[in-house]
Amino acid sequence: MSPYKSFAVVGAGKIGLPIVDALSAQNVSIIVLSRPGSSTKPLPSGVEVIQVDYDDVAAVAAVFKRHAVDVVLSTVGIPGLANQKSLADAAKRAGVQLFAPSEYAAPTDGQPEGSDNPAGGTGVKNKIAKYLRSVGMPSLRVFWPFTEGIPWLVGYSDHGKVRIVGKGEAPVSFTSIPDIAGFVAYVLASLPPSELEDRILRLEGQRIRLNDLGALFKTSVEHVDRITGEGGEVRTSLLKLLDSGAGSTGWDEANKRERSGSEAAGSANALWPGHRWQSIKEVLHL
């Protein structure tokens, strides 16, 4: 049984809100931090929203102390990744036991300095992980490219075709948002700190090559040099990243190969026994 009973979720957007919903079923205390002036969607009963400047370490630490927060889960988007240093300092000052930085994408461990591509802030995320270690703040990192983003990524939402930059042969680990939210809530409410502190959890709902998406979507696959239109630069950069092999949650960036054993793609799935992971067809209603 986990000793963690009080949680602070930073941000309640596409990832944060489902995690809050899943945690609310675990009979734990939850607060949501948001920036002053920001709006928040309806939350489960009993969840308090606290608006605070993330850069104000003293103010954030006071919130964590007042609510006796055990675990901080950051779900900030790419623009807010660097602000997590202040959140980490506040957590350390308040005696928080575990900090889960905003990852929720392809693996970022081992990414070189300066690899802050616009697709996922990989370099920034790895810097935050190093910073957490440097200040002695136990951390939990969870890797999983989310299934719901596939239609946008490959342009199916725009023109009904699958457009890929690169060969499209590298396997990618996709996992649905409900699965990741349920997983995070389950492990935090069920596992002891020894199985969570300073751990990297590699999830995989379904493993697939981008070339095989055409058959799933019942459309053609087009290989292009770059994606044009809205978000084209971001999508192009992300597709190049996936084509390098880094879309697999078991990818070893330093050695350019797949990890194995307890570090393999999907190795953390076993921590949620009995759960059936959703397929891409189920999630996207194909």
C-alpha positions as semicolon CSV with decimal commas, in nm:
position;residue;x (nm);y (nm);z (nm)
1;M;0,000;0,000;0,000
2;S;0,131;0,342;-0,094
3;P;0,188;0,601;0,181
4;Y;0,101;0,883;-0,059
5;K;-0,231;1,040;0,041
6;S;-0,215;1,400;-0,079
7;F;-0,152;1,505;-0,439
8;A;-0,096;1,833;-0,620
9;V;-0,156;1,829;-0,995
10;V;-0,003;2,127;-1,174
11;G;-0,228;2,212;-1,466
12;A;-0,559;2,046;-1,554
13;G;-0,560;2,032;-1,932
14;K;-0,553;1,744;-2,179
15;I;-0,336;1,526;-1,953
16;G;-0,386;1,679;-1,610
17;L;-0,766;1,660;-1,599
18;P;-0,785;1,284;-1,674
19;I;-0,519;1,223;-1,408
20;V;-0,723;1,424;-1,156
21;D;-1,033;1,222;-1,248
22;A;-0,845;0,894;-1,204
23;L;-0,689;0,998;-0,873
24;S;-1,029;1,103;-0,739
25;A;-1,135;0,737;-0,749
26;Q;-0,844;0,640;-0,522
27;N;-0,975;0,806;-0,203
28;V;-0,690;1,058;-0,179
29;S;-0,669;1,434;-0,128
30;I;-0,615;1,636;-0,448
31;I;-0,545;1,999;-0,523
32;V;-0,494;2,152;-0,867
33;L;-0,252;2,439;-0,920
34;S;-0,320;2,685;-1,201
35;R;-0,179;3,020;-1,299
36;P;-0,357;3,338;-1,183
37;G;-0,632;3,432;-1,425
38;S;-0,645;3,096;-1,599
39;S;-0,968;2,902;-1,636
40;T;-1,018;2,542;-1,529
41;K;-1,269;2,288;-1,655
42;P;-1,511;2,127;-1,405
43;L;-1,331;1,899;-1,161
44;P;-1,447;1,613;-0,937
45;S;-1,614;1,706;-0,611
46;G;-1,368;1,789;-0,334
47;V;-1,083;1,892;-0,564
48;E;-0,968;2,246;-0,484
49;V;-0,820;2,474;-0,749
50;I;-0,550;2,709;-0,623
51;Q;-0,419;2,986;-0,845
52;V;-0,057;3,071;-0,781
53;D;0,244;3,205;-0,969
54;Y;0,456;2,897;-1,048
55;D;0,772;3,110;-1,034
56;D;0,702;3,221;-0,675
57;V;0,880;2,945;-0,485
58;A;0,771;3,067;-0,141
59;A;0,405;3,093;-0,241
60;V;0,397;2,750;-0,405
61;A;0,582;2,592;-0,111
62;A;0,326;2,744;0,126
63;V;0,045;2,581;-0,074
64;F;0,220;2,244;-0,066
65;K;0,278;2,272;0,310
66;R;-0,076;2,384;0,388
67;H;-0,217;2,081;0,210
68;A;0,054;1,840;0,331
69;V;0,124;1,739;-0,029
70;D;0,308;1,408;-0,071
71;V;0,329;1,398;-0,451
72;V;0,348;1,671;-0,714
73;L;0,244;1,578;-1,067
74;S;0,337;1,838;-1,325
75;T;0,138;1,831;-1,649
76;V;0,250;2,168;-1,788
77;G;0,283;2,210;-2,163
78;I;0,601;2,281;-2,357
79;P;0,603;2,658;-2,283
80;G;0,600;2,587;-1,908
81;L;0,861;2,312;-1,894
82;A;1,143;2,535;-1,770
83;N;0,923;2,668;-1,487
84;Q;0,937;2,326;-1,328
85;K;1,264;2,421;-1,159
86;S;1,070;2,662;-0,940
87;L;0,807;2,396;-0,873
88;A;1,082;2,151;-0,778
89;D;1,240;2,403;-0,540
90;A;0,902;2,462;-0,379
91;A;0,840;2,089;-0,346
92;K;1,179;2,037;-0,184
93;R;1,120;2,324;0,059
94;A;0,776;2,189;0,154
95;G;0,894;1,833;0,217
96;V;0,715;1,676;-0,080
97;Q;0,811;1,308;-0,115
98;L;0,788;1,259;-0,492
99;F;0,788;1,485;-0,800
100;A;0,661;1,361;-1,137
101;P;0,778;1,611;-1,402
102;S;0,588;1,668;-1,724
103;E;0,704;1,397;-1,965
104;Y;0,402;1,217;-2,114
105;A;0,561;1,169;-2,456
106;A;0,849;0,986;-2,623
107;P;1,149;0,902;-2,398
108;T;1,373;1,193;-2,312
109;D;1,637;1,022;-2,099
110;G;1,976;1,042;-2,262
111;Q;1,878;1,327;-2,493
112;P;2,181;1,553;-2,548
113;E;2,198;1,912;-2,430
114;G;2,052;2,150;-2,686
115;S;1,802;1,898;-2,825
116;D;1,510;2,125;-2,738
117;N;1,315;2,051;-3,054
118;P;0,978;2,225;-3,088
119;A;0,798;1,891;-3,098
120;G;0,847;1,790;-2,740
121;G;1,107;1,993;-2,553
122;T;1,314;1,677;-2,512
123;G;1,629;1,855;-2,397
124;V;1,440;2,071;-2,145
125;K;1,268;1,767;-1,997
126;N;1,598;1,589;-1,948
127;K;1,749;1,900;-1,787
128;I;1,459;1,909;-1,539
129;A;1,520;1,544;-1,452
130;K;1,887;1,620;-1,387
131;Y;1,791;1,920;-1,176
132;L;1,559;1,710;-0,961
133;R;1,848;1,472;-0,892
134;S;2,082;1,761;-0,811
135;V;1,851;1,898;-0,540
136;G;1,774;1,555;-0,395
137;M;1,409;1,551;-0,503
138;P;1,293;1,192;-0,577
139;S;1,126;1,179;-0,918
140;L;0,905;0,958;-1,132
141;R;0,919;0,984;-1,512
142;V;0,656;0,822;-1,733
143;F;0,709;0,783;-2,109
144;W;0,425;0,731;-2,358
145;P;0,341;0,902;-2,691
146;F;-0,037;0,942;-2,673
147;T;-0,268;0,770;-2,919
148;E;-0,515;1,056;-2,945
149;G;-0,253;1,272;-3,118
150;I;-0,205;1,040;-3,416
151;P;-0,463;1,196;-3,655
152;W;-0,314;1,542;-3,600
153;L;0,044;1,418;-3,622
154;V;0,012;1,246;-3,959
155;G;-0,231;1,498;-4,106
156;Y;-0,530;1,265;-4,124
157;S;-0,742;1,531;-3,953
158;D;-0,650;1,776;-4,232
159;H;-0,684;1,577;-4,553
160;G;-0,780;1,217;-4,478
161;K;-0,438;1,074;-4,566
162;V;-0,140;0,958;-4,362
163;R;0,163;1,174;-4,434
164;I;0,500;1,067;-4,296
165;V;0,839;1,235;-4,286
166;G;1,108;0,967;-4,309
167;K;1,086;0,595;-4,380
168;G;0,807;0,519;-4,133
169;E;0,961;0,184;-4,039
170;A;1,063;0,258;-3,679
171;P;0,820;0,120;-3,418
172;V;0,635;0,372;-3,202
173;S;0,480;0,308;-2,859
174;F;0,133;0,462;-2,844
175;T;-0,083;0,470;-2,530
176;S;-0,424;0,627;-2,473
177;I;-0,478;0,916;-2,233
178;P;-0,733;0,721;-2,020
179;D;-0,483;0,436;-1,989
180;I;-0,199;0,663;-1,878
181;A;-0,421;0,851;-1,633
182;G;-0,548;0,528;-1,482
183;F;-0,197;0,385;-1,467
184;V;-0,050;0,689;-1,293
185;A;-0,331;0,695;-1,037
186;Y;-0,304;0,321;-0,975
187;V;0,071;0,301;-0,920
188;L;0,081;0,612;-0,701
189;A;-0,201;0,483;-0,481
190;S;-0,082;0,121;-0,471
191;L;0,296;0,089;-0,490
192;P;0,554;0,163;-0,220
193;P;0,803;0,449;-0,266
194;S;1,085;0,200;-0,332
195;E;0,916;0,108;-0,662
196;L;0,853;0,467;-0,768
197;E;1,132;0,695;-0,648
198;D;1,383;0,787;-0,918
199;R;1,220;0,546;-1,161
200;I;1,146;0,567;-1,531
201;L;0,829;0,385;-1,634
202;R;0,799;0,290;-2,000
203;L;0,443;0,227;-2,118
204;E;0,314;0,087;-2,444
205;G;-0,053;0,043;-2,527
206;Q;0,017;-0,060;-2,886
207;R;0,338;-0,082;-3,086
208;I;0,312;0,007;-3,454
209;R;0,510;0,141;-3,748
210;L;0,380;0,466;-3,893
211;N;0,366;0,296;-4,235
212;D;0,102;0,061;-4,094
213;L;-0,131;0,345;-4,000
214;G;-0,262;0,360;-4,356
215;A;-0,425;0,020;-4,319
216;L;-0,580;0,119;-3,986
217;F;-0,721;0,442;-4,126
218;K;-0,813;0,273;-4,456
219;T;-0,628;0,536;-4,657
220;S;-0,301;0,588;-4,842
221;V;0,038;0,666;-4,691
222;E;0,239;0,948;-4,843
223;H;0,608;1,008;-4,768
224;V;0,698;1,378;-4,772
225;D;1,001;1,591;-4,689
226;R;0,809;1,812;-4,450
227;I;0,460;1,885;-4,323
228;T;0,310;2,215;-4,433
229;G;0,028;2,421;-4,290
230;E;-0,064;2,487;-3,928
231;G;0,180;2,325;-3,687
232;G;0,387;2,201;-3,979
233;E;0,725;2,269;-3,819
234;V;0,629;2,094;-3,497
235;R;0,482;1,793;-3,676
236;T;0,781;1,765;-3,909
237;S;1,022;1,775;-3,616
238;L;0,824;1,518;-3,420
239;L;0,795;1,281;-3,718
240;K;1,171;1,301;-3,767
241;L;1,218;1,219;-3,400
242;L;0,991;0,915;-3,426
243;D;1,164;0,802;-3,745
244;S;1,496;0,794;-3,558
245;G;1,359;0,521;-3,331
246;A;1,295;0,752;-3,037
247;G;0,920;0,695;-3,056
248;S;0,961;0,363;-2,880
249;T;0,949;0,404;-2,504
250;G;1,234;0,155;-2,483
251;W;1,465;0,359;-2,705
252;D;1,824;0,404;-2,585
253;E;1,932;0,736;-2,735
254;A;2,295;0,706;-2,627
255;N;2,346;0,371;-2,801
256;K;2,082;0,412;-3,075
257;R;1,909;0,083;-2,998
258;E;1,616;-0,071;-2,813
259;R;1,653;-0,143;-2,445
260;S;1,558;-0,484;-2,306
261;G;1,435;-0,648;-1,989
262;S;1,308;-0,409;-1,721
263;E;1,387;-0,113;-1,949
264;A;1,210;-0,242;-2,259
265;A;0,918;-0,063;-2,421
266;G;0,604;-0,148;-2,228
267;S;0,797;-0,298;-1,937
268;A;0,599;-0,089;-1,687
269;N;0,264;-0,222;-1,811
270;A;0,300;-0,514;-1,569
271;L;0,275;-0,276;-1,273
272;W;-0,100;-0,253;-1,342
273;P;-0,197;-0,622;-1,329
274;G;-0,515;-0,728;-1,503
275;H;-0,551;-0,407;-1,702
276;R;-0,636;-0,433;-2,072
277;W;-0,464;-0,160;-2,269
278;Q;-0,669;0,008;-2,542
279;S;-0,574;-0,038;-2,906
280;I;-0,543;0,246;-3,156
281;K;-0,859;0,127;-3,332
282;E;-1,054;0,140;-3,007
283;V;-0,931;0,482;-2,904
284;L;-0,984;0,647;-3,243
285;H;-1,302;0,450;-3,325
286;L;-1,163;0,320;-3,653
